[in-house]
Amino acid sequence: MSPSYHLSKSLQISISLRLHVSISPSHHLTISPFHHLHISPFISPFLSSNQESDDGKTYYVKIHTPWDVLATYADVLKIKVPFKANDIPSNTIGRHDIPMNWLFTPFRLPNHIMNPEPDYFTSPFNKEKIDFFLIDDKETFFPPSVRNRIVYYILARCAYYKEDSDDKNKKGIKRLLNNGTYGAAFPLHDSRYWKASRDPNSESERFSLYKHWARFFSFFKEQPLNLIRKYYGEKIGIYFAWLGFYTEMLFFAAVVGLICFLYGLFTFDDNVWSKEICSEEIGGNIIMCPLCDKTCGYWKLNSTCNSSWQSHMFDNVGTVFFAIFMGIWVTLFLEFWKRRQARLEYEWDLVDFEEEQQQLQLRPEYEIKCTSRRLNRVTQMEPYFPAKSQCARTFLSGATVIFWISLIIACIIGVIAYRLAVYAAFASIMKDSPTNNIHMVGSLITPQLATSVTASCINFVIIMILNVMYERVAIWITDMEIPKTHLEYENKLTVKMFLFQFVNYYSSCFYVAFFKGKFVGRPGDYIYMFGWSKLRNEECDPGGCLIELTTQLVIVMAGKQVWGNIQEALVPWLLNWWGSRKARSHPESLYSRWEQDHDLQNFSHLGLFYEYLEMVIQFGFITLFVASFPLAPLLALLNNIIEVRVDAWKFTTQFRRPVAAKAHSIGAWQEILNGVAVFSVVTNAFIVAFTSDMIPRLVYMYAYSPDNDLSMKGYINNSLSVFNISGFSEDNRPDDGESPEWFNSSVITTCRYRDYRYPPGHEKQYTHTMQFWHILAAKLAFIIIMEHVVFMVKFFVAWMIPDVPAEVKARVKRERYLIQEYLHNYEVFILMKTCT
C-alpha cells in the first residue's frame, strides 16, 4: 500500500487561470504560475482534473513516496524498526490465566484488534544495513503513521521559490497553506468509516477503529491503543491511553465519593444542629439580624431549614475522610500513570526518544524568520534570534497575559458586586415568600440560593466568552514569540492557556470558598466592598458557605462538560453535513477518497492541546474543591466515559486524518498535574477548616457542650452572637415595611448573627470571645496536621511505587544487549563476506 499525501488547490482568482504541473529531470515537482515547489527527488506527484471536484475549481495533488525516499528519511529521523522477534516471556498474567476469566469477556476486544502487530525488538533504521532488519514487504514495512510523518517532514521543509528569485526563504507547506496557495494538506484515510475498503491491499483500519472503538455503545470495552497508535501515531495514542487510564482511576474516587455522600444522606436523623434550626421552639424563636442594609428585614432562623439539611449532605465527617482520601488518590493516579506510560514507551519504541531529538528539529517558521546565524556544537550553523529582540517579544507576551488575567479578576469583581446588589432585591421580593407558590421547588428557593445560582450562571457565561477571546490572543502572542521548536511552542502555549484558564474557571470558586463571609464585620460595624461603596460584603448562611461552594462548583463544572461535549460533537458534524451536502447526491464512484476527506474538518496541530486542557481543568475541579462536593468524581467519570467515545467518533468520522507525531509522554501537562495535586491538598485543608463548619462543631462538642456529654445540643445557640437592635445606624436599619409582620420592635430588642463575640452589656462587648480563638487555633492546627499527614503519605507512596516496572527495565536491557550483539555479528558477517 503506497503512502500518500494530498494537497488541494482552489482557484479563487479566476477560472481562466490554469494550474500547470510538470516533472523536471531532477524529479522536482513544479507548480506554476503561482509558485515553484521543490519537493524531493523521487517523490511522485499526481494531479487530478478539476472536473473531478464538486465545485469544478479544486485540484487535488497526490504525493507518493517510493521506498528509497522512505528509507532515506527513516534513517535521518532514526525511526525504530523490528530486527528480531521478542523472546522474553512476559511476567504478566495472560488473559486466559485470570480467575473467572469469563466475567471480563464482554469488556474485551478481539486480539487482532488489540494487538495488530507482533512483538519485536527494534533498532533505529539504517539504510546501509537493510539486511539487518526484518523486511518482508517494503510496501508495508513502515506503518501508515510513519509514512505520513515522513511525507509531512519533507513538505514542511521544501522550498518553493523561483530559480531567479532573490528570496530564498520561502519554505514549507504550512506557509503555502497560510497564504492561500493551497487550501489543505492531509494524509488520506484508508477507507470509509462505516464499511471496509474494496481494495484488498487496504487494511481498513479506520473501519476497524469505528466498529470496535468509536461507537458509543462500546463505552464499556477496552480501547485498541496499539491500533490507534498504528493509525494515528504515538502522540494521539498517548492521549487516549492517558484519558482511558484517568477514567479508570476515577471509578475508585467516584465510588468513595458516592459512599461519603450516602453517609451524609443517611445520617440526617443524627443531624442535631439542623433539627435545632428547623425547630419552632429553637430556630423559630431566634431572630436574626438583617443580611443587607435597608431593604432586608429581620428573619427567623428556621427559614433556612432546607439549606441546613442540604448542607449536611456535603458538610459532615465524611468530608474530612474524603478530602484525605483524594490527596492519596491523586498520588496513586500520577504514580501508576508513570508506570503505565513507561510500559507504553517500551511497547511503542519510545524508550530512547528524547526531547533533544525534537530540539534538533527547528520549526520552519523559526528558520524562515531568523536572519542571523550562529555556531552550534551539535548542529553547526543554526538560525537564532538576537537576545534584544527576543526579550522584547517575551515582555510583550507577558504583559498581554497579565492584562487578560486582570480582565478576569475585574469580571469576577463585577460578579461579586452583582451578588451584593441583587441579594437585597431578592430579599425584598421574597420577604413574603411568593416563591412558595412555585410547584415542588418553591419552598427551596431562598434569597441566598437565588443569588448564588444566578451569579454562577452569569459567571459561567463570562468564562465561556473570555475563553473564546483569549484562545485567539494566546495563539497570536505565542506565534509572535517565534518559538524555536514544536516542543517549545507547545510548552509556551500550554503555560499561557493553563494560567489563564486556571484563573478564569477557579477564581469564582476561590471567592466563595475563602473570601465570602470571612470579612463582613458585625452589626453596627459592617465592612463594605472597597470600603466606600454601599455594597455590604456577603454573609454566609447559618448553614454555612459550603453549600454555596457546592452550587458554584456544580454549575461551572457540569456546564463546562455539557457545553464541551456539544461543541466537540455537534459543531464538526454540522459543518461536515453542510460542507458535503452537494457531494452526497453523487454516486460513490464519482466521490473520490481525497474529496471525501477534503470535506471533513481539519485537525489542527493544537487539536490535542485543547483535549488535554479540557481534562486538566476537570482534574482541577475534582481535586482542588472536592471536599465541598464528593460527587464531583462521579460527574467526571460519567463525562469521561462519554468523552472517550465522543473523541474517538470525532477522530474517526468527522476529521481528516491528522499528521502522525511522536511523543513519549503527555509533556508539560505532567508537571501541571503534579502542581495541581500538591495545591489540592492545601485547598481542601482550608476548605474543611474555614469553609466547612466541621471544626467549630468538633470544638463545641469536645470543649463547650453542656455537662461535657459530647453532644451537639445547644450548638446553634452557642454559635450565634447577640446584638442590641438600638445599636443599628440609620444606614443599616431596615426601612419601614421591610421587616415581616410578626416583628415588633418594642418587644424584640436583640437579634442574632453568626460569630463568636461578647453580648451587649459585657465589659468586652462585641469583641471576640475566647471560643473564637480556640476555634481559630483548632483550624490552623487541623490544616497543619492534615497537610503533613497527606504529604507524608503522598511522598511515601511515590517512593514505594517505582516509575518504571521491573519487567520493562529487563526488556529494555535485553533489547540493548541484543542490538549490540546483532550489530556486531552483522558487521562480522559483512566483513567475512567481503573478504571472500
mmCIF file of N, CA and C in Angstrom, residues 286-332:
data_model
loop_
_atom_site.group_PDB
_atom_site.id
_atom_site.type_symbol
_atom_site.label_atom_id
_atom_site.label_comp_id
_atom_site.label_asym_id
_atom_site.label_seq_id
_atom_site.Cartn_x
_atom_site.Cartn_y
_atom_site.Cartn_z
ATOM 1 N N ILE A 286 -35.423 32.275 67.348
ATOM 2 C CA ILE A 286 -34.168 33.020 67.171
ATOM 3 C C ILE A 286 -34.367 34.042 66.053
ATOM 4 N N ILE A 287 -34.290 35.328 66.392
ATOM 5 C CA ILE A 287 -34.466 36.416 65.422
ATOM 6 C C ILE A 287 -33.085 36.818 64.929
ATOM 7 N N MET A 288 -32.894 36.735 63.608
ATOM 8 C CA MET A 288 -31.598 37.025 63.004
ATOM 9 C C MET A 288 -31.532 38.461 62.515
ATOM 10 N N CYS A 289 -30.344 39.044 62.544
ATOM 11 C CA CYS A 289 -30.133 40.411 62.072
ATOM 12 C C CYS A 289 -30.257 40.462 60.541
ATOM 13 N N PRO A 290 -30.632 41.631 59.993
ATOM 14 C CA PRO A 290 -30.775 41.762 58.530
ATOM 15 C C PRO A 290 -29.464 41.448 57.811
ATOM 16 N N LEU A 291 -29.582 40.834 56.636
ATOM 17 C CA LEU A 291 -28.405 40.439 55.862
ATOM 18 C C LEU A 291 -27.965 41.493 54.864
ATOM 19 N N CYS A 292 -28.728 42.582 54.740
ATOM 20 C CA CYS A 292 -28.318 43.698 53.906
ATOM 21 C C CYS A 292 -28.909 44.973 54.497
ATOM 22 N N ASP A 293 -28.450 46.108 54.027
ATOM 23 C CA ASP A 293 -28.894 47.376 54.576
ATOM 24 C C ASP A 293 -30.228 47.801 53.977
ATOM 25 N N LYS A 294 -31.114 48.328 54.837
ATOM 26 C CA LYS A 294 -32.370 48.981 54.479
ATOM 27 C C LYS A 294 -33.419 48.062 53.868
ATOM 28 N N THR A 295 -33.096 47.344 52.765
ATOM 29 C CA THR A 295 -34.126 46.552 52.071
ATOM 30 C C THR A 295 -34.293 45.156 52.644
ATOM 31 N N CYS A 296 -33.418 44.741 53.570
ATOM 32 C CA CYS A 296 -33.539 43.419 54.207
ATOM 33 C C CYS A 296 -34.110 43.599 55.609
ATOM 34 N N GLY A 297 -35.057 42.734 55.964
ATOM 35 C CA GLY A 297 -35.663 42.802 57.278
ATOM 36 C C GLY A 297 -35.119 41.737 58.199
ATOM 37 N N TYR A 298 -35.665 41.715 59.413
ATOM 38 C CA TYR A 298 -35.311 40.667 60.367
ATOM 39 C C TYR A 298 -35.957 39.353 59.914
ATOM 40 N N TRP A 299 -35.373 38.260 60.315
ATOM 41 C CA TRP A 299 -35.878 36.972 59.856
ATOM 42 C C TRP A 299 -35.621 35.915 60.925
ATOM 43 N N LYS A 300 -36.373 34.838 60.843
ATOM 44 C CA LYS A 300 -36.239 33.759 61.819
ATOM 45 C C LYS A 300 -35.275 32.702 61.288
ATOM 46 N N LEU A 301 -34.538 32.120 62.189
ATOM 47 C CA LEU A 301 -33.519 31.163 61.810
ATOM 48 C C LEU A 301 -34.103 29.939 61.115
ATOM 49 N N ASN A 302 -35.315 29.523 61.486
ATOM 50 C CA ASN A 302 -35.874 28.308 60.894
ATOM 51 C C ASN A 302 -36.256 28.483 59.427
ATOM 52 N N SER A 303 -36.153 29.704 58.904
ATOM 53 C CA SER A 303 -36.405 29.894 57.463
ATOM 54 C C SER A 303 -35.297 29.272 56.619
ATOM 55 N N THR A 304 -34.151 28.954 57.236
ATOM 56 C CA THR A 304 -33.047 28.314 56.500
ATOM 57 C C THR A 304 -32.995 26.816 56.753
ATOM 58 N N CYS A 305 -34.131 26.259 57.146
ATOM 59 C CA CYS A 305 -34.172 24.832 57.481
ATOM 60 C C CYS A 305 -33.723 23.958 56.315
ATOM 61 N N ASN A 306 -34.273 24.214 55.130
ATOM 62 C CA ASN A 306 -33.951 23.372 53.970
ATOM 63 C C ASN A 306 -32.470 23.436 53.611
ATOM 64 N N SER A 307 -31.913 24.654 53.599
ATOM 65 C CA SER A 307 -30.498 24.774 53.234
ATOM 66 C C SER A 307 -29.607 24.095 54.269
ATOM 67 N N SER A 308 -30.046 24.078 55.519
ATOM 68 C CA SER A 308 -29.271 23.398 56.561
ATOM 69 C C SER A 308 -29.222 21.900 56.312
ATOM 70 N N TRP A 309 -30.380 21.309 55.946
ATOM 71 C CA TRP A 309 -30.407 19.878 55.627
ATOM 72 C C TRP A 309 -29.563 19.578 54.386
ATOM 73 N N GLN A 310 -29.673 20.445 53.375
ATOM 74 C CA GLN A 310 -28.882 20.246 52.149
ATOM 75 C C GLN A 310 -27.394 20.316 52.451
ATOM 76 N N SER A 311 -27.009 21.257 53.295
ATOM 77 C CA SER A 311 -25.597 21.414 53.632
ATOM 78 C C SER A 311 -25.043 20.182 54.323
ATOM 79 N N HIS A 312 -25.864 19.513 55.133
ATOM 80 C CA HIS A 312 -25.377 18.344 55.877
ATOM 81 C C HIS A 312 -24.962 17.211 54.944
ATOM 82 N N MET A 313 -25.553 17.134 53.751
ATOM 83 C CA MET A 313 -25.192 16.069 52.815
ATOM 84 C C MET A 313 -23.730 16.171 52.394
ATOM 85 N N PHE A 314 -23.183 17.393 52.416
ATOM 86 C CA PHE A 314 -21.801 17.592 51.974
ATOM 87 C C PHE A 314 -20.877 18.012 53.113
ATOM 88 N N ASP A 315 -21.448 18.528 54.192
ATOM 89 C CA ASP A 315 -20.635 19.022 55.302
ATOM 90 C C ASP A 315 -20.814 18.088 56.498
ATOM 91 N N ASN A 316 -20.056 17.001 56.502
ATOM 92 C CA ASN A 316 -20.136 16.030 57.587
ATOM 93 C C ASN A 316 -18.769 15.396 57.780
ATOM 94 N N VAL A 317 -18.697 14.418 58.675
ATOM 95 C CA VAL A 317 -17.414 13.769 58.968
ATOM 96 C C VAL A 317 -16.820 13.128 57.713
ATOM 97 N N GLY A 318 -17.698 12.648 56.820
ATOM 98 C CA GLY A 318 -17.215 12.033 55.591
ATOM 99 C C GLY A 318 -16.426 12.996 54.725
ATOM 100 N N THR A 319 -16.697 14.307 54.862
ATOM 101 C CA THR A 319 -15.979 15.313 54.089
ATOM 102 C C THR A 319 -14.493 15.279 54.399
ATOM 103 N N VAL A 320 -14.160 15.192 55.672
ATOM 104 C CA VAL A 320 -12.750 15.154 56.077
ATOM 105 C C VAL A 320 -12.086 13.890 55.537
ATOM 106 N N PHE A 321 -12.745 12.752 55.687
ATOM 107 C CA PHE A 321 -12.189 11.498 55.190
ATOM 108 C C PHE A 321 -11.964 11.565 53.681
ATOM 109 N N PHE A 322 -12.949 12.103 52.961
ATOM 110 C CA PHE A 322 -12.840 12.131 51.502
ATOM 111 C C PHE A 322 -11.741 13.085 51.050
ATOM 112 N N ALA A 323 -11.572 14.210 51.747
ATOM 113 C CA ALA A 323 -10.503 15.149 51.396
ATOM 114 C C ALA A 323 -9.138 14.471 51.537
ATOM 115 N N ILE A 324 -8.954 13.714 52.619
ATOM 116 C CA ILE A 324 -7.692 12.992 52.821
ATOM 117 C C ILE A 324 -7.533 11.890 51.775
ATOM 118 N N PHE A 325 -8.623 11.167 51.521
ATOM 119 C CA PHE A 325 -8.571 10.093 50.512
ATOM 120 C C PHE A 325 -8.161 10.637 49.149
ATOM 121 N N MET A 326 -8.721 11.783 48.732
ATOM 122 C CA MET A 326 -8.412 12.331 47.408
ATOM 123 C C MET A 326 -6.966 12.784 47.319
ATOM 124 N N GLY A 327 -6.398 13.249 48.459
ATOM 125 C CA GLY A 327 -4.986 13.596 48.442
ATOM 126 C C GLY A 327 -4.109 12.394 48.160
ATOM 127 N N ILE A 328 -4.507 11.221 48.661
ATOM 128 C CA ILE A 328 -3.771 9.988 48.404
ATOM 129 C C ILE A 328 -4.104 9.441 47.010
ATOM 130 N N TRP A 329 -5.384 9.542 46.629
ATOM 131 C CA TRP A 329 -5.802 9.037 45.313
ATOM 132 C C TRP A 329 -5.046 9.715 44.182
ATOM 133 N N VAL A 330 -4.886 11.020 44.286
ATOM 134 C CA VAL A 330 -4.243 11.743 43.199
ATOM 135 C C VAL A 330 -2.776 11.325 43.071
ATOM 136 N N THR A 331 -2.143 10.984 44.200
ATOM 137 C CA THR A 331 -0.761 10.487 44.144
ATOM 138 C C THR A 331 -0.705 9.118 43.471
ATOM 139 N N LEU A 332 -1.628 8.236 43.844
ATOM 140 C CA LEU A 332 -1.674 6.915 43.212
ATOM 141 C C LEU A 332 -1.920 7.036 41.718
#
